[in-house]
Amino acid sequence: MENSAKQDRQAMLKRAGVIAAVVIVLLLLLNLITGGRFATGSNLIAIISNSVVTAFLVLGMVFIFTMGITDLSMGAVVILASNVGGILALNVGLGYAGMIIGAVVVSVACMMLNVFLIRKAEIPAWILGLGMVMVYEAIGAIYNNSQIAQGKQSVSLGNNYRGLGAPPWNIIILIVCVAIAYFVYNRTSIGFNLRAVGSNEAVARLMGININRAIFLAVLVGGCFIGIGSAVDISYAGRITPSTGLNSVAMVFNPLAAFLLAQALSGVFNITIAAALGAFIITAVFNVLTIVGVPSGTWQQVMLGAVILLCGMLSRRNYKGVVK
């Protein structure tokens, strides 16, 4: 058994080395394609910084989507949570604490409500998620319209409370949260139970796992990461205008591609670490597309669709149908 474990570790290290070599070659190739504009210090820092919010959303997906709950309302939740956090920080005067707490509370509450309705209504998560998108978008739009009617902006931070979304603080916060996610996912019953429920709910129940409690705790953790990402997002952007017409669903696509890529990489890296790595890779790809002049409104979306399909196929290669 010891020899088998040793061989597994050696095989994993070998795969990690191969992937590291491939990534280095890919980075060199991308730098060549962009005429040396990709691998500059300022551009790499910008890529890392721009991937932070995506990484937080992917961490949320790790704790929610892994259980088979594909909730597409995450973009609308982020917009609503960001604006509530901004209101508490600026209008109420609670500062960064209000921004983080407000965004986290709203994100957790919305995700909890979604999962409760999914379980009670017994309908596919993606269908209910799309319905809740319209609800959350409407809440934000109503507040935004009421502010405009009074001659005000909904939420605009201006130059206030922007440090949370700028390097190095956004990167430091992400590193801390990835470490927390790693511990919870791999070293606590929350992580084991959510993987068991996601693999086979009936078997998990036979194992003595309290299904509702496992889902509640996993969504609580995932909602916290989404909330922190929302606070970082409003701090980075300064203003996030509420949208309608399901436009917020587009916010899910980049994190979804990164999540699928993280699943594909989970055979080598722990999925919580792969979440941040996947977010960086997806952000880097679109950074290169922008540098070489690919139109962002058309062909970049085509590329995003292709990347999602590719990452989806790669992620299925690691699917075993058992607790991982």
PDB file of C-alpha atoms in Angstrom:
ATOM      1  CA  MET A   1       0.000   0.000   0.000  1.00  0.00           C
ATOM      2  CA  GLU A   2       2.869   2.349   0.803  1.00  0.00           C
ATOM      3  CA  ASN A   3       4.479   1.576  -2.567  1.00  0.00           C
ATOM      4  CA  SER A   4       1.166   2.273  -4.304  1.00  0.00           C
ATOM      5  CA  ALA A   5       0.779   5.622  -2.518  1.00  0.00           C
ATOM      6  CA  LYS A   6       4.376   6.510  -3.385  1.00  0.00           C
ATOM      7  CA  GLN A   7       3.776   5.657  -7.033  1.00  0.00           C
ATOM      8  CA  ASP A   8       0.608   7.790  -7.048  1.00  0.00           C
ATOM      9  CA  ARG A   9       2.528  10.760  -5.623  1.00  0.00           C
ATOM     10  CA  GLN A  10       5.281  10.311  -8.176  1.00  0.00           C
ATOM     11  CA  ALA A  11       2.751  10.105 -11.001  1.00  0.00           C
ATOM     12  CA  MET A  12       1.010  13.250  -9.748  1.00  0.00           C
ATOM     13  CA  LEU A  13       4.304  15.127  -9.495  1.00  0.00           C
ATOM     14  CA  LYS A  14       5.157  14.010 -13.010  1.00  0.00           C
ATOM     15  CA  ARG A  15       1.806  15.252 -14.338  1.00  0.00           C
ATOM     16  CA  ALA A  16       2.277  18.532 -12.467  1.00  0.00           C
ATOM     17  CA  GLY A  17       5.704  18.927 -14.043  1.00  0.00           C
ATOM     18  CA  VAL A  18       4.303  18.279 -17.508  1.00  0.00           C
ATOM     19  CA  ILE A  19       1.504  20.818 -16.981  1.00  0.00           C
ATOM     20  CA  ALA A  20       3.991  23.390 -15.626  1.00  0.00           C
ATOM     21  CA  ALA A  21       6.152  22.900 -18.711  1.00  0.00           C
ATOM     22  CA  VAL A  22       3.127  23.233 -21.002  1.00  0.00           C
ATOM     23  CA  VAL A  23       2.031  26.428 -19.215  1.00  0.00           C
ATOM     24  CA  ILE A  24       5.516  27.945 -19.550  1.00  0.00           C
ATOM     25  CA  VAL A  25       5.653  27.095 -23.257  1.00  0.00           C
ATOM     26  CA  LEU A  26       2.145  28.495 -23.703  1.00  0.00           C
ATOM     27  CA  LEU A  27       3.089  31.749 -21.953  1.00  0.00           C
ATOM     28  CA  LEU A  28       6.176  32.089 -24.148  1.00  0.00           C
ATOM     29  CA  LEU A  29       4.060  31.427 -27.241  1.00  0.00           C
ATOM     30  CA  LEU A  30       1.470  34.009 -26.184  1.00  0.00           C
ATOM     31  CA  ASN A  31       4.233  36.519 -25.553  1.00  0.00           C
ATOM     32  CA  LEU A  32       5.583  35.825 -29.044  1.00  0.00           C
ATOM     33  CA  ILE A  33       2.142  36.240 -30.607  1.00  0.00           C
ATOM     34  CA  THR A  34       1.661  39.608 -28.904  1.00  0.00           C
ATOM     35  CA  GLY A  35       5.087  40.900 -29.845  1.00  0.00           C
ATOM     36  CA  GLY A  36       6.381  40.838 -26.282  1.00  0.00           C
ATOM     37  CA  ARG A  37       3.449  42.809 -24.856  1.00  0.00           C
ATOM     38  CA  PHE A  38       1.973  39.892 -22.879  1.00  0.00           C
ATOM     39  CA  ALA A  39       4.770  38.924 -20.489  1.00  0.00           C
ATOM     40  CA  THR A  40       5.471  42.393 -19.146  1.00  0.00           C
ATOM     41  CA  GLY A  41       5.314  42.935 -15.395  1.00  0.00           C
ATOM     42  CA  SER A  42       2.505  45.471 -15.581  1.00  0.00           C
ATOM     43  CA  ASN A  43       0.391  43.311 -17.900  1.00  0.00           C
ATOM     44  CA  LEU A  44       0.808  40.169 -15.777  1.00  0.00           C
ATOM     45  CA  ILE A  45      -0.176  42.089 -12.640  1.00  0.00           C
ATOM     46  CA  ALA A  46      -3.209  43.427 -14.514  1.00  0.00           C
ATOM     47  CA  ILE A  47      -4.186  39.895 -15.563  1.00  0.00           C
ATOM     48  CA  ILE A  48      -3.860  38.594 -12.008  1.00  0.00           C
ATOM     49  CA  SER A  49      -5.852  41.539 -10.658  1.00  0.00           C
ATOM     50  CA  ASN A  50      -8.574  41.156 -13.295  1.00  0.00           C
ATOM     51  CA  SER A  51      -8.876  37.432 -12.556  1.00  0.00           C
ATOM     52  CA  VAL A  52      -9.517  37.929  -8.821  1.00  0.00           C
ATOM     53  CA  VAL A  53     -13.303  38.393  -9.009  1.00  0.00           C
ATOM     54  CA  THR A  54     -13.589  35.471 -11.430  1.00  0.00           C
ATOM     55  CA  ALA A  55     -11.566  33.320  -9.027  1.00  0.00           C
ATOM     56  CA  PHE A  56     -13.930  34.157  -6.150  1.00  0.00           C
ATOM     57  CA  LEU A  57     -16.934  33.168  -8.247  1.00  0.00           C
ATOM     58  CA  VAL A  58     -15.203  29.920  -9.216  1.00  0.00           C
ATOM     59  CA  LEU A  59     -14.607  29.174  -5.527  1.00  0.00           C
ATOM     60  CA  GLY A  60     -18.325  29.712  -5.000  1.00  0.00           C
ATOM     61  CA  MET A  61     -19.028  27.280  -7.835  1.00  0.00           C
ATOM     62  CA  VAL A  62     -16.694  24.711  -6.273  1.00  0.00           C
ATOM     63  CA  PHE A  63     -18.898  24.591  -3.177  1.00  0.00           C
ATOM     64  CA  ILE A  64     -22.265  24.885  -4.978  1.00  0.00           C
ATOM     65  CA  PHE A  65     -21.933  23.437  -8.479  1.00  0.00           C
ATOM     66  CA  THR A  66     -20.047  20.381  -7.177  1.00  0.00           C
ATOM     67  CA  MET A  67     -23.302  19.277  -5.536  1.00  0.00           C
ATOM     68  CA  GLY A  68     -25.007  19.349  -8.921  1.00  0.00           C
ATOM     69  CA  ILE A  69     -26.668  22.743  -8.339  1.00  0.00           C
ATOM     70  CA  THR A  70     -25.986  24.686 -11.539  1.00  0.00           C
ATOM     71  CA  ASP A  71     -27.334  28.085 -10.519  1.00  0.00           C
ATOM     72  CA  LEU A  72     -27.087  30.637 -13.336  1.00  0.00           C
ATOM     73  CA  SER A  73     -28.345  33.518 -11.189  1.00  0.00           C
ATOM     74  CA  MET A  74     -24.864  34.104  -9.762  1.00  0.00           C
ATOM     75  CA  GLY A  75     -24.240  37.149 -11.980  1.00  0.00           C
ATOM     76  CA  ALA A  76     -27.444  38.848 -10.838  1.00  0.00           C
ATOM     77  CA  VAL A  77     -26.571  38.006  -7.220  1.00  0.00           C
ATOM     78  CA  VAL A  78     -23.141  39.610  -7.636  1.00  0.00           C
ATOM     79  CA  ILE A  79     -24.655  42.821  -9.037  1.00  0.00           C
ATOM     80  CA  LEU A  80     -27.230  43.040  -6.250  1.00  0.00           C
ATOM     81  CA  ALA A  81     -24.708  42.185  -3.501  1.00  0.00           C
ATOM     82  CA  SER A  82     -22.167  44.666  -4.892  1.00  0.00           C
ATOM     83  CA  ASN A  83     -24.676  47.495  -4.813  1.00  0.00           C
ATOM     84  CA  VAL A  84     -25.844  46.683  -1.295  1.00  0.00           C
ATOM     85  CA  GLY A  85     -22.226  46.583  -0.145  1.00  0.00           C
ATOM     86  CA  GLY A  86     -21.591  49.936  -1.810  1.00  0.00           C
ATOM     87  CA  ILE A  87     -24.665  51.478  -0.176  1.00  0.00           C
ATOM     88  CA  LEU A  88     -23.593  50.327   3.291  1.00  0.00           C
ATOM     89  CA  ALA A  89     -20.029  51.499   2.729  1.00  0.00           C
ATOM     90  CA  LEU A  90     -20.758  54.934   1.288  1.00  0.00           C
ATOM     91  CA  ASN A  91     -24.328  55.985   2.053  1.00  0.00           C
ATOM     92  CA  VAL A  92     -24.583  54.446   5.520  1.00  0.00           C
ATOM     93  CA  GLY A  93     -20.948  55.183   6.360  1.00  0.00           C
ATOM     94  CA  LEU A  94     -19.897  51.679   7.414  1.00  0.00           C
ATOM     95  CA  GLY A  95     -16.788  51.670   5.224  1.00  0.00           C
ATOM     96  CA  TYR A  96     -15.037  48.536   4.114  1.00  0.00           C
ATOM     97  CA  ALA A  97     -16.647  46.467   6.890  1.00  0.00           C
ATOM     98  CA  GLY A  98     -20.118  47.398   5.654  1.00  0.00           C
ATOM     99  CA  MET A  99     -19.106  46.704   2.064  1.00  0.00           C
ATOM    100  CA  ILE A 100     -17.909  43.183   2.842  1.00  0.00           C
ATOM    101  CA  ILE A 101     -20.621  42.274   5.360  1.00  0.00           C
ATOM    102  CA  GLY A 102     -23.428  43.650   3.189  1.00  0.00           C
ATOM    103  CA  ALA A 103     -22.211  41.838   0.060  1.00  0.00           C
ATOM    104  CA  VAL A 104     -21.680  38.563   1.929  1.00  0.00           C
ATOM    105  CA  VAL A 105     -25.079  38.649   3.658  1.00  0.00           C
ATOM    106  CA  VAL A 106     -26.930  39.363   0.406  1.00  0.00           C
ATOM    107  CA  SER A 107     -25.004  36.688  -1.512  1.00  0.00           C
ATOM    108  CA  VAL A 108     -25.551  34.031   1.146  1.00  0.00           C
ATOM    109  CA  ALA A 109     -29.248  34.948   1.495  1.00  0.00           C
ATOM    110  CA  CYS A 110     -29.858  34.823  -2.265  1.00  0.00           C
ATOM    111  CA  MET A 111     -28.010  31.538  -2.780  1.00  0.00           C
ATOM    112  CA  MET A 112     -29.774  30.003   0.227  1.00  0.00           C
ATOM    113  CA  LEU A 113     -33.149  31.100  -1.128  1.00  0.00           C
ATOM    114  CA  ASN A 114     -32.338  29.662  -4.544  1.00  0.00           C
ATOM    115  CA  VAL A 115     -31.303  26.279  -3.157  1.00  0.00           C
ATOM    116  CA  PHE A 116     -34.338  26.168  -0.830  1.00  0.00           C
ATOM    117  CA  LEU A 117     -36.665  26.762  -3.778  1.00  0.00           C
ATOM    118  CA  ILE A 118     -34.797  24.241  -5.930  1.00  0.00           C
ATOM    119  CA  ARG A 119     -35.181  21.579  -3.258  1.00  0.00           C
ATOM    120  CA  LYS A 120     -38.820  22.377  -2.511  1.00  0.00           C
ATOM    121  CA  ALA A 121     -40.013  22.891  -6.086  1.00  0.00           C
ATOM    122  CA  GLU A 122     -37.985  19.907  -7.344  1.00  0.00           C
ATOM    123  CA  ILE A 123     -37.225  21.549 -10.662  1.00  0.00           C
ATOM    124  CA  PRO A 124     -33.833  21.766 -12.425  1.00  0.00           C
ATOM    125  CA  ALA A 125     -31.505  24.292 -10.810  1.00  0.00           C
ATOM    126  CA  TRP A 126     -30.725  26.086 -14.086  1.00  0.00           C
ATOM    127  CA  ILE A 127     -34.437  26.721 -14.742  1.00  0.00           C
ATOM    128  CA  LEU A 128     -35.091  28.180 -11.298  1.00  0.00           C
ATOM    129  CA  GLY A 129     -31.820  30.102 -11.515  1.00  0.00           C
ATOM    130  CA  LEU A 130     -32.947  31.851 -14.694  1.00  0.00           C
ATOM    131  CA  GLY A 131     -36.228  32.768 -13.018  1.00  0.00           C
ATOM    132  CA  MET A 132     -34.420  34.200 -10.015  1.00  0.00           C
ATOM    133  CA  VAL A 133     -32.152  36.208 -12.336  1.00  0.00           C
ATOM    134  CA  MET A 134     -35.188  38.248 -13.372  1.00  0.00           C
ATOM    135  CA  VAL A 135     -36.213  38.726  -9.732  1.00  0.00           C
ATOM    136  CA  TYR A 136     -32.781  39.934  -8.590  1.00  0.00           C
ATOM    137  CA  GLU A 137     -32.359  42.108 -11.670  1.00  0.00           C
ATOM    138  CA  ALA A 138     -35.769  43.672 -11.024  1.00  0.00           C
ATOM    139  CA  ILE A 139     -34.864  44.518  -7.416  1.00  0.00           C
ATOM    140  CA  GLY A 140     -31.723  46.307  -8.537  1.00  0.00           C
ATOM    141  CA  ALA A 141     -33.503  48.048 -11.412  1.00  0.00           C
ATOM    142  CA  ILE A 142     -36.311  49.325  -9.167  1.00  0.00           C
ATOM    143  CA  TYR A 143     -33.804  50.874  -6.755  1.00  0.00           C
ATOM    144  CA  ASN A 144     -31.743  52.284  -9.614  1.00  0.00           C
ATOM    145  CA  ASN A 145     -34.798  53.869 -11.254  1.00  0.00           C
ATOM    146  CA  SER A 146     -35.956  55.359  -7.951  1.00  0.00           C
ATOM    147  CA  GLN A 147     -32.553  56.996  -7.473  1.00  0.00           C
ATOM    148  CA  ILE A 148     -32.545  58.357 -11.015  1.00  0.00           C
ATOM    149  CA  ALA A 149     -36.030  59.789 -10.461  1.00  0.00           C
ATOM    150  CA  GLN A 150     -34.578  61.735  -7.516  1.00  0.00           C
ATOM    151  CA  GLY A 151     -31.665  62.951  -9.622  1.00  0.00           C
ATOM    152  CA  LYS A 152     -29.170  60.629  -7.923  1.00  0.00           C
ATOM    153  CA  GLN A 153     -26.958  57.733  -8.967  1.00  0.00           C
ATOM    154  CA  SER A 154     -27.734  54.285  -7.594  1.00  0.00           C
ATOM    155  CA  VAL A 155     -24.272  53.490  -6.201  1.00  0.00           C
ATOM    156  CA  SER A 156     -21.078  55.282  -7.185  1.00  0.00           C
ATOM    157  CA  LEU A 157     -18.041  55.041  -4.938  1.00  0.00           C
ATOM    158  CA  GLY A 158     -16.044  57.687  -6.789  1.00  0.00           C
ATOM    159  CA  ASN A 159     -12.579  57.638  -5.235  1.00  0.00           C
ATOM    160  CA  ASN A 160     -13.826  56.195  -1.944  1.00  0.00           C
ATOM    161  CA  TYR A 161     -13.256  52.617  -0.756  1.00  0.00           C
ATOM    162  CA  ARG A 162     -11.399  51.550  -3.910  1.00  0.00           C
ATOM    163  CA  GLY A 163      -8.462  49.886  -2.160  1.00  0.00           C
ATOM    164  CA  LEU A 164     -10.179  46.519  -1.708  1.00  0.00           C
ATOM    165  CA  GLY A 165     -10.339  45.979  -5.462  1.00  0.00           C
ATOM    166  CA  ALA A 166      -6.805  47.122  -6.295  1.00  0.00           C
ATOM    167  CA  PRO A 167      -3.506  45.232  -5.972  1.00  0.00           C
ATOM    168  CA  PRO A 168      -1.982  44.139  -3.744  1.00  0.00           C
ATOM    169  CA  TRP A 169      -5.009  43.919  -1.419  1.00  0.00           C
ATOM    170  CA  ASN A 170      -7.321  42.089  -3.826  1.00  0.00           C
ATOM    171  CA  ILE A 171      -4.593  39.523  -4.507  1.00  0.00           C
ATOM    172  CA  ILE A 172      -3.805  39.108  -0.792  1.00  0.00           C
ATOM    173  CA  ILE A 173      -7.498  38.602   0.006  1.00  0.00           C
ATOM    174  CA  LEU A 174      -7.769  35.991  -2.740  1.00  0.00           C
ATOM    175  CA  ILE A 175      -4.719  34.085  -1.479  1.00  0.00           C
ATOM    176  CA  VAL A 176      -6.159  34.001   2.048  1.00  0.00           C
ATOM    177  CA  CYS A 177      -9.550  32.841   0.769  1.00  0.00           C
ATOM    178  CA  VAL A 178      -8.001  30.121  -1.423  1.00  0.00           C
ATOM    179  CA  ALA A 179      -6.169  28.845   1.666  1.00  0.00           C
ATOM    180  CA  ILE A 180      -9.440  28.841   3.637  1.00  0.00           C
ATOM    181  CA  ALA A 181     -11.261  27.112   0.768  1.00  0.00           C
ATOM    182  CA  TYR A 182      -8.528  24.475   0.583  1.00  0.00           C
ATOM    183  CA  PHE A 183      -8.826  23.735   4.295  1.00  0.00           C
ATOM    184  CA  VAL A 184     -12.637  23.595   4.306  1.00  0.00           C
ATOM    185  CA  TYR A 185     -12.859  21.513   1.128  1.00  0.00           C
ATOM    186  CA  ASN A 186     -10.187  18.978   2.090  1.00  0.00           C
ATOM    187  CA  ARG A 187      -9.954  18.951   5.869  1.00  0.00           C
ATOM    188  CA  THR A 188     -13.530  19.299   7.138  1.00  0.00           C
ATOM    189  CA  SER A 189     -16.739  17.309   6.960  1.00  0.00           C
ATOM    190  CA  ILE A 190     -18.266  20.136   4.914  1.00  0.00           C
ATOM    191  CA  GLY A 191     -15.987  19.321   1.990  1.00  0.00           C
ATOM    192  CA  PHE A 192     -16.394  15.566   2.226  1.00  0.00           C
ATOM    193  CA  ASN A 193     -20.167  15.778   2.552  1.00  0.00           C
ATOM    194  CA  LEU A 194     -20.640  18.141  -0.370  1.00  0.00           C
ATOM    195  CA  ARG A 195     -18.556  15.865  -2.607  1.00  0.00           C
ATOM    196  CA  ALA A 196     -20.549  12.851  -1.438  1.00  0.00           C
ATOM    197  CA  VAL A 197     -23.870  14.574  -2.116  1.00  0.00           C
ATOM    198  CA  GLY A 198     -22.650  15.773  -5.506  1.00  0.00           C
ATOM    199  CA  SER A 199     -21.478  12.302  -6.499  1.00  0.00           C
ATOM    200  CA  ASN A 200     -24.614  10.423  -5.465  1.00  0.00           C
ATOM    201  CA  GLU A 201     -27.205  11.831  -3.081  1.00  0.00           C
ATOM    202  CA  ALA A 202     -28.840   8.453  -2.432  1.00  0.00           C
ATOM    203  CA  VAL A 203     -25.532   6.823  -1.502  1.00  0.00           C
ATOM    204  CA  ALA A 204     -24.632   9.828   0.665  1.00  0.00           C
ATOM    205  CA  ARG A 205     -27.897   9.399   2.555  1.00  0.00           C
ATOM    206  CA  LEU A 206     -27.113   5.709   3.117  1.00  0.00           C
ATOM    207  CA  MET A 207     -23.717   6.780   4.473  1.00  0.00           C
ATOM    208  CA  GLY A 208     -25.589   8.650   7.205  1.00  0.00           C
ATOM    209  CA  ILE A 209     -25.011  12.136   5.832  1.00  0.00           C
ATOM    210  CA  ASN A 210     -27.675  14.728   6.625  1.00  0.00           C
ATOM    211  CA  ILE A 211     -28.333  15.913   3.070  1.00  0.00           C
ATOM    212  CA  ASN A 212     -30.078  19.180   3.912  1.00  0.00           C
ATOM    213  CA  ARG A 213     -27.418  20.134   6.440  1.00  0.00           C
ATOM    214  CA  ALA A 214     -24.612  19.287   4.000  1.00  0.00           C
ATOM    215  CA  ILE A 215     -26.200  21.436   1.298  1.00  0.00           C
ATOM    216  CA  PHE A 216     -26.870  24.279   3.746  1.00  0.00           C
ATOM    217  CA  LEU A 217     -23.258  24.416   4.930  1.00  0.00           C
ATOM    218  CA  ALA A 218     -21.796  24.128   1.422  1.00  0.00           C
ATOM    219  CA  VAL A 219     -24.020  26.922   0.098  1.00  0.00           C
ATOM    220  CA  LEU A 220     -23.133  29.031   3.142  1.00  0.00           C
ATOM    221  CA  VAL A 221     -19.422  28.710   2.362  1.00  0.00           C
ATOM    222  CA  GLY A 222     -19.909  29.202  -1.372  1.00  0.00           C
ATOM    223  CA  GLY A 223     -22.135  32.225  -0.792  1.00  0.00           C
ATOM    224  CA  CYS A 224     -19.460  33.802   1.406  1.00  0.00           C
ATOM    225  CA  PHE A 225     -16.878  33.545  -1.378  1.00  0.00           C
ATOM    226  CA  ILE A 226     -19.338  35.010  -3.889  1.00  0.00           C
ATOM    227  CA  GLY A 227     -20.058  37.848  -1.452  1.00  0.00           C
ATOM    228  CA  ILE A 228     -16.384  38.658  -0.934  1.00  0.00           C
ATOM    229  CA  GLY A 229     -15.932  38.627  -4.704  1.00  0.00           C
ATOM    230  CA  SER A 230     -18.872  41.032  -5.018  1.00  0.00           C
ATOM    231  CA  ALA A 231     -17.297  43.431  -2.516  1.00  0.00           C
ATOM    232  CA  VAL A 232     -13.989  43.304  -4.389  1.00  0.00           C
ATOM    233  CA  ASP A 233     -15.865  43.870  -7.659  1.00  0.00           C
ATOM    234  CA  ILE A 234     -17.654  47.064  -6.559  1.00  0.00           C
ATOM    235  CA  SER A 235     -14.434  48.340  -4.967  1.00  0.00           C
ATOM    236  CA  TYR A 236     -12.567  47.708  -8.234  1.00  0.00           C
ATOM    237  CA  ALA A 237     -15.215  49.093 -10.611  1.00  0.00           C
ATOM    238  CA  GLY A 238     -16.513  51.906  -8.393  1.00  0.00           C
ATOM    239  CA  ARG A 239     -19.954  51.527  -9.901  1.00  0.00           C
ATOM    240  CA  ILE A 240     -21.934  48.486 -11.076  1.00  0.00           C
ATOM    241  CA  THR A 241     -25.186  49.469 -12.756  1.00  0.00           C
ATOM    242  CA  PRO A 242     -28.081  46.999 -12.304  1.00  0.00           C
ATOM    243  CA  SER A 243     -29.111  45.285 -15.528  1.00  0.00           C
ATOM    244  CA  THR A 244     -32.316  43.732 -16.833  1.00  0.00           C
ATOM    245  CA  GLY A 245     -33.347  41.303 -19.549  1.00  0.00           C
ATOM    246  CA  LEU A 246     -31.131  38.449 -18.285  1.00  0.00           C
ATOM    247  CA  ASN A 247     -28.019  40.443 -19.224  1.00  0.00           C
ATOM    248  CA  SER A 248     -26.388  39.501 -15.923  1.00  0.00           C
ATOM    249  CA  VAL A 249     -26.242  35.850 -17.020  1.00  0.00           C
ATOM    250  CA  ALA A 250     -23.264  36.795 -19.208  1.00  0.00           C
ATOM    251  CA  MET A 251     -21.269  37.401 -16.002  1.00  0.00           C
ATOM    252  CA  VAL A 252     -21.391  33.651 -15.308  1.00  0.00           C
ATOM    253  CA  PHE A 253     -19.705  32.532 -18.530  1.00  0.00           C
ATOM    254  CA  ASN A 254     -16.083  33.427 -17.729  1.00  0.00           C
ATOM    255  CA  PRO A 255     -16.263  31.873 -14.222  1.00  0.00           C
ATOM    256  CA  LEU A 256     -18.029  28.832 -15.717  1.00  0.00           C
ATOM    257  CA  ALA A 257     -15.205  28.327 -18.216  1.00  0.00           C
ATOM    258  CA  ALA A 258     -12.671  28.705 -15.400  1.00  0.00           C
ATOM    259  CA  PHE A 259     -14.623  26.264 -13.212  1.00  0.00           C
ATOM    260  CA  LEU A 260     -14.718  23.632 -15.960  1.00  0.00           C
ATOM    261  CA  LEU A 261     -10.998  24.163 -16.541  1.00  0.00           C
ATOM    262  CA  ALA A 262     -10.396  23.785 -12.796  1.00  0.00           C
ATOM    263  CA  GLN A 263     -12.242  20.470 -12.885  1.00  0.00           C
ATOM    264  CA  ALA A 264     -10.008  19.359 -15.739  1.00  0.00           C
ATOM    265  CA  LEU A 265      -6.918  20.339 -13.725  1.00  0.00           C
ATOM    266  CA  SER A 266      -8.188  18.776 -10.485  1.00  0.00           C
ATOM    267  CA  GLY A 267      -6.413  15.512 -11.273  1.00  0.00           C
ATOM    268  CA  VAL A 268      -3.120  17.320 -10.736  1.00  0.00           C
ATOM    269  CA  PHE A 269      -3.979  20.314  -8.538  1.00  0.00           C
ATOM    270  CA  ASN A 270      -6.481  20.480  -5.745  1.00  0.00           C
ATOM    271  CA  ILE A 271      -9.617  22.013  -7.218  1.00  0.00           C
ATOM    272  CA  THR A 272      -9.515  25.023  -4.859  1.00  0.00           C
ATOM    273  CA  ILE A 273      -6.055  25.890  -6.165  1.00  0.00           C
ATOM    274  CA  ALA A 274      -7.090  24.996  -9.713  1.00  0.00           C
ATOM    275  CA  ALA A 275      -9.961  27.488  -9.346  1.00  0.00           C
ATOM    276  CA  ALA A 276      -7.537  30.407  -9.066  1.00  0.00           C
ATOM    277  CA  LEU A 277      -5.284  28.957 -11.763  1.00  0.00           C
ATOM    278  CA  GLY A 278      -8.238  28.459 -14.116  1.00  0.00           C
ATOM    279  CA  ALA A 279      -9.405  32.029 -13.559  1.00  0.00           C
ATOM    280  CA  PHE A 280      -5.928  33.318 -14.384  1.00  0.00           C
ATOM    281  CA  ILE A 281      -5.675  31.224 -17.562  1.00  0.00           C
ATOM    282  CA  ILE A 282      -9.091  32.291 -18.863  1.00  0.00           C
ATOM    283  CA  THR A 283      -8.324  35.953 -18.115  1.00  0.00           C
ATOM    284  CA  ALA A 284      -4.929  35.620 -19.823  1.00  0.00           C
ATOM    285  CA  VAL A 285      -6.502  34.152 -22.962  1.00  0.00           C
ATOM    286  CA  PHE A 286      -8.879  37.074 -23.356  1.00  0.00           C
ATOM    287  CA  ASN A 287      -6.110  39.516 -22.515  1.00  0.00           C
ATOM    288  CA  VAL A 288      -4.173  38.157 -25.484  1.00  0.00           C
ATOM    289  CA  LEU A 289      -7.247  38.394 -27.714  1.00  0.00           C
ATOM    290  CA  THR A 290      -7.615  42.042 -26.732  1.00  0.00           C
ATOM    291  CA  ILE A 291      -3.936  42.784 -27.363  1.00  0.00           C
ATOM    292  CA  VAL A 292      -4.041  41.283 -30.871  1.00  0.00           C
ATOM    293  CA  GLY A 293      -7.202  43.238 -31.685  1.00  0.00           C
ATOM    294  CA  VAL A 294      -9.929  40.580 -31.648  1.00  0.00           C
ATOM    295  CA  PRO A 295     -13.298  42.431 -31.281  1.00  0.00           C
ATOM    296  CA  SER A 296     -14.671  42.036 -27.754  1.00  0.00           C
ATOM    297  CA  GLY A 297     -18.351  42.122 -28.719  1.00  0.00           C
ATOM    298  CA  THR A 298     -18.268  39.384 -31.345  1.00  0.00           C
ATOM    299  CA  TRP A 299     -15.320  37.078 -31.903  1.00  0.00           C
ATOM    300  CA  GLN A 300     -14.232  37.098 -28.260  1.00  0.00           C
ATOM    301  CA  GLN A 301     -17.682  35.767 -27.353  1.00  0.00           C
ATOM    302  CA  VAL A 302     -17.285  33.085 -30.015  1.00  0.00           C
ATOM    303  CA  MET A 303     -13.954  32.176 -28.454  1.00  0.00           C
ATOM    304  CA  LEU A 304     -15.539  32.122 -24.989  1.00  0.00           C
ATOM    305  CA  GLY A 305     -18.169  29.671 -26.198  1.00  0.00           C
ATOM    306  CA  ALA A 306     -15.474  27.481 -27.717  1.00  0.00           C
ATOM    307  CA  VAL A 307     -13.421  27.621 -24.505  1.00  0.00           C
ATOM    308  CA  ILE A 308     -16.459  26.610 -22.404  1.00  0.00           C
ATOM    309  CA  LEU A 309     -17.116  23.619 -24.671  1.00  0.00           C
ATOM    310  CA  LEU A 310     -13.451  22.593 -24.633  1.00  0.00           C
ATOM    311  CA  CYS A 311     -13.151  22.949 -20.855  1.00  0.00           C
ATOM    312  CA  GLY A 312     -16.415  21.041 -20.436  1.00  0.00           C
ATOM    313  CA  MET A 313     -15.055  18.106 -22.456  1.00  0.00           C
ATOM    314  CA  LEU A 314     -11.781  18.164 -20.527  1.00  0.00           C
ATOM    315  CA  SER A 315     -13.583  18.259 -17.176  1.00  0.00           C
ATOM    316  CA  ARG A 316     -15.595  15.138 -18.021  1.00  0.00           C
ATOM    317  CA  ARG A 317     -12.396  13.142 -18.414  1.00  0.00           C
ATOM    318  CA  ASN A 318     -11.951  13.240 -14.614  1.00  0.00           C
ATOM    319  CA  TYR A 319     -15.535  12.269 -13.821  1.00  0.00           C
ATOM    320  CA  LYS A 320     -15.684   8.985 -11.914  1.00  0.00           C
ATOM    321  CA  GLY A 321     -19.186   9.020 -10.454  1.00  0.00           C
ATOM    322  CA  VAL A 322     -17.801   8.461  -6.945  1.00  0.00           C
ATOM    323  CA  VAL A 323     -16.785  10.581  -4.004  1.00  0.00           C
ATOM    324  CA  LYS A 324     -13.509  12.292  -4.948  1.00  0.00           C
TER     325      LYS A 324
END
